[in-house]
Coordinates of N, CA, C and O in Angstrom, one line a residue:
M1 N -6.7 -3.2 16.0 CA -6.6 -2.5 14.4 C -7.0 -4.1 13.6 O -6.3 -5.1 14.0
A2 N -7.6 -4.0 12.7 CA -7.8 -4.7 12.1 C -7.2 -4.7 10.5 O -6.9 -3.6 10.1
L3 N -7.0 -5.9 9.6 CA -6.4 -5.6 8.4 C -7.2 -6.0 7.6 O -8.0 -7.2 7.7
V4 N -7.7 -5.6 6.2 CA -8.8 -5.6 5.7 C -8.0 -5.4 4.1 O -7.1 -4.6 4.0
D5 N -8.5 -6.3 3.4 CA -8.1 -5.8 1.6 C -9.6 -5.3 0.9 O -10.2 -5.1 2.0
R6 N -9.4 -5.3 -0.1 CA -10.7 -5.1 -0.6 C -12.2 -5.8 -0.9 O -13.2 -5.4 -0.7
T7 N -11.8 -7.2 -0.5 CA -12.9 -8.1 0.0 C -13.4 -8.4 1.1 O -14.3 -8.7 1.7
G8 N -12.6 -7.8 2.2 CA -13.0 -7.8 3.6 C -11.9 -7.8 4.8 O -10.6 -8.0 4.0
P9 N -11.9 -8.6 6.0 CA -11.0 -8.9 6.7 C -10.2 -9.9 6.5 O -10.5 -10.8 5.9
I10 N -8.6 -9.9 6.7 CA -7.8 -10.9 6.3 C -6.7 -10.9 7.5 O -6.6 -10.2 8.5
L11 N -5.8 -12.4 7.5 CA -5.3 -12.2 8.5 C -4.1 -12.1 8.4 O -3.2 -11.7 7.2
D12 N -3.1 -11.2 9.1 CA -2.0 -10.4 9.2 C -1.0 -11.4 9.4 O -0.5 -11.9 10.3
R13 N 0.1 -11.7 8.4 CA 1.0 -12.7 8.4 C 2.4 -11.9 8.8 O 3.3 -12.5 9.0
W14 N 2.2 -10.6 8.9 CA 3.4 -9.8 9.2 C 3.6 -9.5 10.7 O 2.5 -9.1 11.8
V15 N 4.7 -9.6 11.2 CA 5.1 -9.4 12.8 C 5.8 -7.8 12.7 O 7.4 -8.0 12.1
A16 N 5.8 -7.1 13.7 CA 6.5 -5.9 13.8 C 7.7 -6.2 14.7 O 7.5 -7.0 15.6
V17 N 9.0 -5.9 14.5 CA 10.4 -6.0 15.8 C 10.6 -4.9 15.7 O 10.8 -3.8 15.1
T18 N 11.3 -4.9 17.0 CA 12.4 -3.7 17.6 C 13.2 -3.8 17.0 O 14.1 -4.8 16.3
D19 N 14.2 -2.6 17.2 CA 15.6 -2.7 16.7 C 16.2 -3.5 17.2 O 17.8 -4.0 16.7
A20 N 16.0 -4.2 18.4 CA 17.3 -5.2 18.7 C 16.6 -6.6 18.8 O 17.4 -7.4 18.9
E21 N 15.3 -6.8 18.4 CA 15.1 -8.1 18.0 C 15.9 -9.0 17.3 O 16.1 -8.4 16.1
P22 N 16.3 -10.1 17.4 CA 16.8 -10.9 16.4 C 15.5 -11.3 15.2 O 14.6 -11.2 15.5
I23 N 16.0 -11.7 14.4 CA 15.1 -11.8 13.1 C 15.3 -13.6 12.6 O 16.4 -13.9 12.5
T24 N 14.3 -13.9 12.7 CA 14.2 -15.3 12.5 C 13.4 -15.7 11.1 O 13.0 -15.2 10.3
P25 N 14.6 -16.9 10.4 CA 14.6 -17.1 9.1 C 13.3 -17.2 8.6 O 12.5 -18.0 9.6
R26 N 12.4 -17.1 7.4 CA 11.4 -17.8 7.1 C 10.2 -17.0 8.0 O 9.3 -17.8 8.0
T27 N 10.2 -16.1 7.9 CA 9.4 -15.1 8.8 C 9.4 -13.7 8.1 O 10.1 -13.3 6.9
S28 N 8.0 -12.9 8.2 CA 7.7 -11.9 7.7 C 7.7 -10.9 8.7 O 6.9 -11.2 9.8
V29 N 8.9 -10.2 8.6 CA 9.1 -9.1 9.6 C 9.1 -7.6 9.0 O 9.5 -7.3 8.0
I30 N 8.7 -6.6 10.0 CA 8.3 -5.3 9.7 C 9.3 -4.9 10.7 O 9.1 -4.8 11.9
V31 N 10.2 -4.0 10.1 CA 11.4 -3.2 10.7 C 11.3 -1.8 10.6 O 10.5 -1.4 9.7
T32 N 11.9 -1.0 11.5 CA 11.9 0.3 11.1 C 12.7 1.0 10.2 O 13.8 0.1 9.5
P33 N 12.6 2.0 9.6 CA 13.5 2.6 8.7 C 14.7 2.7 9.2 O 15.8 2.4 8.1
K34 N 14.7 3.2 10.4 CA 16.3 3.3 11.0 C 16.7 2.3 10.7 O 18.0 2.0 10.4
R35 N 16.3 0.7 10.9 CA 17.1 -0.2 11.2 C 17.2 -0.7 9.5 O 18.2 -1.2 9.5
L36 N 16.4 -0.5 9.1 CA 16.4 -1.1 7.4 C 17.7 -0.1 6.7 O 18.5 -0.9 6.3
N37 N 17.8 1.2 7.1 CA 19.1 1.9 6.8 C 20.4 1.5 7.3 O 21.2 1.5 6.7
A38 N 20.1 1.1 8.6 CA 21.4 0.7 9.4 C 22.2 -0.7 9.0 O 23.5 -1.1 8.7
E39 N 21.3 -1.6 8.9 CA 21.6 -3.0 8.8 C 21.3 -3.6 7.3 O 22.1 -4.6 6.9
G40 N 20.5 -2.7 6.4 CA 20.6 -3.0 4.7 C 20.7 -4.4 4.6 O 19.5 -5.3 4.8
E41 N 21.5 -4.6 3.7 CA 21.8 -6.0 3.2 C 22.2 -7.4 4.2 O 21.3 -8.5 4.0
A42 N 22.2 -7.0 5.2 CA 22.4 -8.4 6.7 C 20.9 -8.5 6.7 O 20.7 -9.9 7.2
L43 N 20.0 -7.7 6.6 CA 18.3 -8.3 6.9 C 18.1 -8.8 6.1 O 17.6 -10.0 6.3
F44 N 18.3 -8.9 4.6 CA 18.1 -10.0 3.4 C 18.4 -11.1 3.8 O 18.1 -11.9 3.2
R45 N 19.9 -10.9 4.2 CA 20.7 -12.4 4.4 C 20.2 -13.4 5.2 O 20.1 -14.3 5.3
T46 N 19.1 -12.4 6.3 CA 18.5 -13.8 7.3 C 17.8 -14.6 6.8 O 17.2 -15.7 7.5
G47 N 17.1 -14.3 5.8 CA 16.3 -15.4 5.1 C 14.9 -14.8 5.4 O 13.6 -15.8 4.8
A48 N 14.7 -14.0 5.9 CA 13.4 -13.4 6.4 C 12.5 -12.6 5.5 O 13.4 -11.9 4.6
Q49 N 11.2 -12.4 5.2 CA 10.8 -11.6 4.4 C 10.7 -10.3 4.9 O 10.5 -10.3 6.1
I50 N 11.2 -8.8 4.4 CA 11.4 -7.9 5.1 C 10.2 -6.5 5.0 O 10.1 -6.5 3.6
G51 N 10.1 -6.2 5.8 CA 8.8 -5.1 5.4 C 9.0 -3.7 6.1 O 9.8 -4.2 7.2
V52 N 8.6 -2.8 6.1 CA 8.8 -1.5 6.4 C 7.5 -0.4 6.4 O 6.9 -0.7 5.5
F53 N 7.4 0.4 7.9 CA 6.3 1.2 7.8 C 7.1 2.4 7.9 O 8.1 2.7 8.5
L54 N 6.4 3.5 6.8 CA 6.8 4.8 6.7 C 5.9 5.5 7.1 O 4.8 5.8 6.7
P55 N 6.6 6.9 7.7 CA 5.7 8.4 7.8 C 5.2 8.9 6.3 O 5.8 8.8 5.6
S56 N 4.4 9.6 6.9 CA 3.8 10.5 5.3 C 4.7 11.5 5.1 O 4.9 11.7 3.7
D57 N 5.9 11.9 5.6 CA 6.5 12.8 5.0 C 7.9 12.2 4.8 O 9.2 12.6 4.8
A58 N 8.0 10.7 4.6 CA 9.0 10.0 4.3 C 9.7 10.5 2.9 O 8.6 10.5 1.7
K59 N 11.1 10.1 2.8 CA 11.8 10.7 1.2 C 11.8 9.2 0.6 O 12.5 8.5 1.1
I60 N 10.8 9.0 -0.3 CA 10.4 7.6 -0.7 C 11.8 7.4 -1.5 O 12.0 6.1 -1.9
E61 N 12.5 8.1 -2.1 CA 13.8 7.9 -3.1 C 14.8 7.1 -1.9 O 15.4 6.5 -2.5
D62 N 14.6 7.1 -0.9 CA 15.7 6.7 0.1 C 15.5 5.0 -0.1 O 16.1 4.2 0.2
L63 N 14.2 4.4 -0.6 CA 13.6 3.1 -0.7 C 14.3 2.8 -1.8 O 14.1 1.4 -2.6
A64 N 14.9 3.9 -3.0 CA 14.9 3.1 -4.4 C 15.8 1.8 -4.5 O 15.6 1.0 -5.3
Q65 N 16.9 1.4 -3.7 CA 17.8 0.2 -3.8 C 17.3 -0.6 -3.2 O 17.6 -1.7 -3.7
V66 N 16.2 -0.8 -2.5 CA 15.7 -1.8 -1.9 C 14.2 -1.9 -1.9 O 14.1 -3.2 -1.7
A67 N 13.7 -1.5 -2.6 CA 12.0 -1.3 -2.4 C 11.8 -2.6 -3.4 O 11.0 -3.3 -3.1
A68 N 12.3 -3.1 -4.5 CA 12.2 -4.5 -5.2 C 12.4 -5.6 -4.3 O 11.5 -6.7 -4.5
R69 N 13.1 -5.4 -3.1 CA 13.3 -6.5 -2.2 C 12.4 -6.3 -1.3 O 12.4 -7.3 -0.6
L70 N 11.7 -5.7 -0.8 CA 10.7 -5.7 0.4 C 9.5 -6.4 -0.2 O 9.4 -6.4 -1.2
G71 N 9.1 -7.5 1.0 CA 7.4 -8.0 0.7 C 6.3 -6.9 1.3 O 5.0 -7.3 0.7
L72 N 6.6 -5.8 1.9 CA 5.8 -4.8 2.3 C 6.3 -3.3 2.4 O 7.3 -3.5 3.2
I73 N 5.5 -2.5 2.0 CA 5.5 -1.5 2.7 C 4.5 -0.5 3.1 O 3.4 -0.6 2.2
G74 N 4.5 -0.1 4.2 CA 3.2 0.4 4.8 C 3.6 2.0 5.0 O 4.7 2.4 5.4
L75 N 2.6 2.6 4.5 CA 2.6 4.1 4.6 C 1.4 4.6 5.6 O 0.2 4.2 5.5
R76 N 2.1 5.4 6.7 CA 1.2 6.0 7.4 C 0.5 7.2 7.4 O 1.3 8.4 6.8
F77 N -0.9 7.2 7.7 CA -1.7 8.5 7.1 C -1.9 8.8 8.3 O -2.4 8.6 9.5
A78 N -1.3 10.1 8.9 CA -1.1 10.9 9.8 C -2.4 11.3 10.6 O -3.2 11.7 11.5
A79 N -3.3 11.8 9.5 CA -4.7 12.4 9.8 C -5.4 12.0 8.0 O -4.4 12.2 7.2
M80 N -6.8 12.3 8.2 CA -7.6 12.2 7.3 C -7.2 13.1 6.1 O -7.0 12.3 4.7
K81 N -6.9 14.1 6.3 CA -6.4 15.2 5.7 C -5.0 15.1 4.6 O -4.8 16.1 4.1
D82 N -4.2 14.1 5.3 CA -3.1 14.4 4.8 C -2.9 13.5 3.9 O -2.9 12.3 3.4
G83 N -2.6 13.7 2.5 CA -2.6 13.0 1.2 C -1.7 12.4 0.6 O -1.5 11.7 -0.6
R84 N -0.4 13.0 1.1 CA 0.9 12.3 0.9 C 1.2 10.8 0.5 O 1.6 10.5 -0.5
P85 N 0.4 10.2 1.4 CA 0.8 8.9 1.4 C 0.2 8.2 0.0 O 0.7 7.3 -0.7
F86 N -1.1 9.0 -0.7 CA -1.6 8.7 -1.7 C -0.3 8.8 -3.0 O -0.2 7.7 -3.4
T87 N 0.4 9.8 -3.1 CA 1.3 10.1 -4.0 C 2.5 9.0 -3.8 O 3.0 8.4 -4.8
L88 N 3.0 8.8 -2.3 CA 3.8 7.8 -2.7 C 3.9 6.5 -2.6 O 4.4 5.9 -3.4
G89 N 2.5 5.9 -2.4 CA 1.9 4.8 -3.2 C 1.8 4.8 -4.7 O 2.3 3.8 -5.1
R90 N 1.5 5.5 -5.3 CA 1.4 5.8 -6.6 C 3.2 5.5 -7.4 O 3.3 5.0 -8.0
I91 N 4.0 6.6 -6.2 CA 5.2 6.6 -7.0 C 5.8 4.9 -6.8 O 6.7 4.3 -7.7
L92 N 5.7 4.8 -5.7 CA 6.1 3.3 -5.5 C 6.1 2.4 -6.7 O 6.4 1.4 -7.0
R93 N 4.3 2.0 -6.7 CA 3.9 1.3 -7.9 C 4.3 1.5 -9.3 O 4.9 1.0 -10.1
T94 N 4.2 3.0 -9.6 CA 4.6 3.3 -10.9 C 6.1 3.5 -11.7 O 6.4 3.1 -12.6
R95 N 6.8 4.5 -10.6 CA 8.2 4.5 -10.9 C 9.2 3.3 -9.9 O 10.4 3.5 -10.9
M96 N 8.8 3.0 -9.2 CA 10.1 2.0 -8.3 C 9.5 0.7 -8.6 O 9.9 -0.1 -8.3
A97 N 8.2 0.3 -9.3 CA 8.1 -0.9 -10.0 C 7.9 -1.8 -8.5 O 8.0 -3.0 -8.8
F98 N 7.2 -1.2 -7.3 CA 7.4 -2.1 -6.2 C 6.2 -3.1 -6.5 O 4.8 -2.5 -6.8
K99 N 6.1 -4.2 -6.4 CA 5.2 -5.5 -6.5 C 4.6 -5.8 -5.4 O 3.7 -6.5 -5.2
G100 N 5.4 -5.4 -4.2 CA 4.9 -6.2 -2.9 C 3.5 -5.7 -2.3 O 2.6 -4.9 -3.1
E101 N 3.2 -5.9 -1.0 CA 1.9 -5.6 -0.5 C 2.3 -3.9 0.2 O 3.1 -3.7 0.6
L102 N 1.3 -3.5 -0.5 CA 1.4 -1.8 -0.1 C 0.1 -1.6 0.9 O -1.1 -1.8 0.5
R103 N 0.5 -1.4 2.1 CA -0.3 -1.1 3.4 C -0.6 0.2 3.7 O 0.4 0.8 3.7
A104 N -2.0 0.8 3.8 CA -2.6 2.1 4.3 C -2.3 1.9 5.5 O -3.2 0.8 6.3
V105 N -1.9 2.8 6.6 CA -1.9 2.4 8.1 C -2.3 3.9 8.8 O -1.8 4.9 8.0
G106 N -3.1 3.8 9.6 CA -3.8 5.4 10.4 C -5.0 5.7 10.2 O -5.8 4.9 9.8
E107 N -5.1 7.0 10.0 CA -6.5 7.6 9.8 C -7.2 7.6 8.1 O -6.7 8.2 7.7
I108 N -7.6 6.3 7.9 CA -8.2 6.4 6.7 C -9.8 5.8 7.0 O -10.0 5.6 7.8
I109 N -10.7 6.3 6.1 CA -12.1 6.3 6.1 C -12.3 5.6 5.0 O -11.6 5.4 4.0
P110 N -13.7 4.6 4.8 CA -13.8 3.8 4.0 C -14.0 4.9 2.4 O -13.6 4.0 1.4
D111 N -14.3 5.7 2.6 CA -14.4 6.6 1.1 C -12.9 6.6 0.7 O -13.2 7.2 -0.5
Q112 N -12.4 6.5 1.2 CA -10.8 6.8 0.7 C -10.5 5.4 0.0 O -9.4 5.5 -0.7
V113 N -10.7 4.3 0.4 CA -10.3 2.9 0.0 C -10.3 3.1 -1.7 O -9.3 2.6 -2.3
P114 N -11.2 3.2 -2.3 CA -11.0 3.4 -4.0 C -10.0 3.9 -4.3 O -9.5 3.8 -5.6
F115 N -9.8 5.0 -3.8 CA -8.6 5.8 -4.2 C -7.3 5.6 -4.0 O -6.4 5.7 -4.5
L116 N -7.6 4.5 -2.9 CA -6.1 3.9 -2.4 C -5.6 2.6 -3.0 O -4.8 2.8 -3.7
V117 N -6.8 2.4 -3.7 CA -6.7 0.9 -4.4 C -6.0 1.6 -5.9 O -5.3 0.9 -6.5
R118 N -6.8 2.5 -6.4 CA -6.4 3.4 -7.8 C -4.9 3.7 -7.4 O -3.9 3.7 -8.6
C119 N -4.2 4.2 -6.4 CA -3.0 4.4 -6.0 C -2.0 3.3 -5.9 O -0.7 3.2 -5.9
G120 N -2.8 1.8 -5.9 CA -1.9 0.7 -5.6 C -2.0 0.2 -4.6 O -1.2 -1.0 -4.2
F121 N -2.5 0.7 -3.3 CA -2.7 0.0 -2.0 C -3.7 -1.5 -2.3 O -4.4 -1.3 -2.9
T122 N -2.9 -2.3 -1.4 CA -3.6 -3.6 -1.6 C -4.5 -4.0 -0.2 O -5.3 -4.9 -0.3
T123 N -3.5 -3.5 1.0 CA -4.6 -3.6 2.3 C -4.4 -2.3 3.5 O -3.7 -1.4 2.7
F124 N -5.3 -2.6 4.2 CA -5.6 -1.2 4.9 C -5.9 -1.5 6.5 O -6.2 -2.9 6.7
E125 N -5.0 -1.2 7.4 CA -5.0 -1.5 8.5 C -5.7 -0.6 9.3 O -5.6 0.9 9.4
V126 N -7.2 -1.0 9.6 CA -8.0 0.1 10.2 C -8.8 -0.5 11.8 O -8.4 -1.3 12.2
P127 N -9.3 0.6 12.5 CA -9.7 0.5 13.4 C -10.9 -0.6 13.1 O -11.7 -0.8 12.4
E128 N -11.2 -1.4 14.4 CA -12.2 -2.0 14.5 C -13.7 -1.8 14.3 O -14.5 -2.6 13.7
A129 N -14.0 -0.5 14.2 CA -15.3 0.1 13.9 C -15.1 0.6 12.4 O -16.2 0.8 12.2
F130 N -14.6 0.2 11.8 CA -14.2 0.4 10.1 C -15.2 -0.5 9.6 O -15.7 -1.1 9.9
S131 N -16.0 0.6 8.7 CA -17.3 -0.1 8.3 C -17.0 -0.7 7.1 O -16.9 -0.1 5.8
M132 N -17.1 -2.2 7.2 CA -17.0 -2.8 5.6 C -18.0 -2.6 4.5 O -17.9 -2.2 3.4
P133 N -19.3 -2.2 5.1 CA -20.4 -2.1 4.0 C -20.3 -0.7 3.5 O -20.3 -0.5 2.3
A134 N -19.8 0.0 4.4 CA -19.6 1.7 3.4 C -18.1 1.3 2.9 O -17.9 2.1 1.7
M135 N -17.2 0.6 2.8 CA -16.2 0.3 1.9 C -16.6 -0.4 0.9 O -16.1 0.3 -0.5
R136 N -17.3 -1.3 1.1 CA -17.8 -1.8 -0.3 C -18.8 -0.8 -1.1 O -18.8 -1.1 -2.2
R137 N -19.8 -0.1 -0.5 CA -20.3 0.8 -1.2 C -19.6 1.6 -1.8 O -19.7 2.2 -3.3
A138 N -18.4 2.2 -1.1 CA -17.6 3.1 -1.8 C -16.7 2.6 -3.1 O -16.4 3.3 -4.0
L139 N -16.4 1.4 -3.1 CA -15.6 0.6 -4.1 C -16.4 0.5 -5.4 O -16.0 0.1 -6.4
S140 N -17.6 0.6 -5.2 CA -18.8 0.3 -6.3 C -19.2 1.8 -7.0 O -20.0 1.5 -7.7
Y141 N -18.6 2.7 -6.3 CA -19.3 3.8 -6.7 C -18.7 4.1 -8.2 O -19.8 4.8 -8.9
Y142 N -17.6 3.9 -8.6 CA -16.9 4.2 -9.8 C -16.8 2.9 -10.6 O -15.9 2.2 -10.6
A143 N -17.6 2.8 -11.9 CA -17.0 1.7 -12.8 C -16.0 1.7 -13.9 O -15.3 1.0 -14.2
H144 N -15.9 3.1 -13.8 CA -14.9 3.9 -15.0 C -14.2 4.6 -14.6 O -14.6 5.8 -14.0
H145 N -12.6 4.8 -15.1 CA -11.9 6.0 -14.5 C -11.5 6.7 -16.0 O -11.1 6.0 -16.9
Y146 N -11.2 7.9 -15.7 CA -10.4 8.6 -16.9 C -8.8 8.9 -16.6 O -8.0 8.7 -17.8
Q147 N -8.4 8.3 -15.5 CA -6.8 8.3 -15.5 C -6.6 7.3 -15.6 O -7.3 6.3 -15.2
R148 N -5.1 7.0 -15.8 CA -4.3 5.8 -15.9 C -4.2 5.5 -14.3 O -3.5 6.1 -13.6
P149 N -4.5 4.3 -13.5 CA -4.1 4.1 -12.1 C -2.8 3.0 -12.2 O -2.4 2.5 -13.3
A150 N -2.7 3.3 -11.0 CA -1.3 2.2 -10.4 C -1.7 0.7 -10.6 O -1.2 0.0 -10.8
A151 N -3.1 0.5 -10.5 CA -3.8 -0.8 -10.5 C -3.8 -1.2 -12.0 O -3.3 -0.7 -12.9
N152 N -4.2 -2.4 -12.2 CA -4.6 -2.9 -13.5 C -5.6 -2.8 -14.3 O -5.7 -3.2 -15.7
D153 N -6.7 -2.0 -13.9 CA -7.9 -1.5 -14.5 C -7.3 -0.6 -15.9 O -6.6 0.2 -15.6
R154 N -8.1 -0.6 -16.9 CA -7.9 0.1 -18.0 C -8.8 1.6 -17.9 O -10.0 1.4 -17.6
P155 N -8.1 2.6 -18.3 CA -9.2 3.8 -18.3 C -10.1 4.0 -19.5 O -9.9 3.0 -20.2
V156 N -11.1 4.9 -19.0 CA -12.2 5.1 -20.3 C -11.4 5.2 -21.8 O -11.7 4.4 -22.9
F157 N -10.3 5.9 -21.9 CA -9.9 6.2 -23.0 C -9.5 5.0 -23.8 O -9.6 4.7 -25.1
E158 N -8.9 4.1 -22.9 CA -8.3 2.7 -24.0 C -9.7 2.0 -24.0 O -9.2 1.1 -24.6
L159 N -10.7 2.2 -23.1 CA -11.5 1.0 -23.4 C -12.3 1.6 -24.6 O -12.8 0.8 -25.5
R160 N -12.6 2.9 -24.9 CA -13.2 3.7 -26.2 C -12.4 2.8 -27.5 O -13.0 2.8 -28.0
R161 N -10.9 3.3 -27.3 CA -10.2 2.8 -28.3 C -10.4 1.5 -29.0 O -10.4 1.2 -30.2
A162 N -10.6 0.7 -27.8 CA -10.8 -0.8 -28.2 C -12.2 -1.4 -28.6 O -12.2 -2.5 -29.0
G163 N -12.9 -0.7 -28.4 CA -14.3 -0.8 -28.6 C -14.9 -1.3 -27.5 O -15.9 -2.0 -27.9
G164 N -14.6 -1.3 -26.5 CA -15.3 -2.2 -25.2 C -16.3 -1.0 -24.6 O -16.5 0.0 -25.1
P165 N -16.8 -1.8 -23.6 CA -17.9 -0.7 -22.6 C -17.2 0.4 -22.3 O -16.2 0.4 -21.7
H166 N -18.0 1.4 -22.4 CA -17.6 2.5 -21.8 C -18.9 3.4 -21.2 O -20.0 3.1 -21.8
P167 N -18.9 4.7 -20.4 CA -19.7 5.2 -20.1 C -20.4 6.2 -21.3 O -19.8 6.6 -22.2

């Protein structure tokens, strides 16, 4: 699997660890939800940056107490037609004010990336055959949007109100 952001391939500085592996200070580790729940505060005291991958049916409210302290949350797309991680990503960004890396993992295609970005995703774990030209084309499809995003761009109604460029 390759890791990309909206500009192309990037180096993955995160390392997944098992529930039994010790955590080294000043590293970036991805733990299981089970370990995060079981060890909680002790994980953050290790001095490592902590991340977690969640399935699409996760109860995101379970992260409410620790989301701000996590450096990465990965949301797994079990199938291309499973849209739940879009919603979970948006909730993390808008309601839980998660500021870290939000990673899409699993069955995603280039055409989904613009919508993932609008929901607040910053990185995407994709198969080696993932088409970067197709992703770049998909990112250029829409110059303006009507809905308020989880990202920083402004919707059309705000641009019009401010007298800026609009469609």
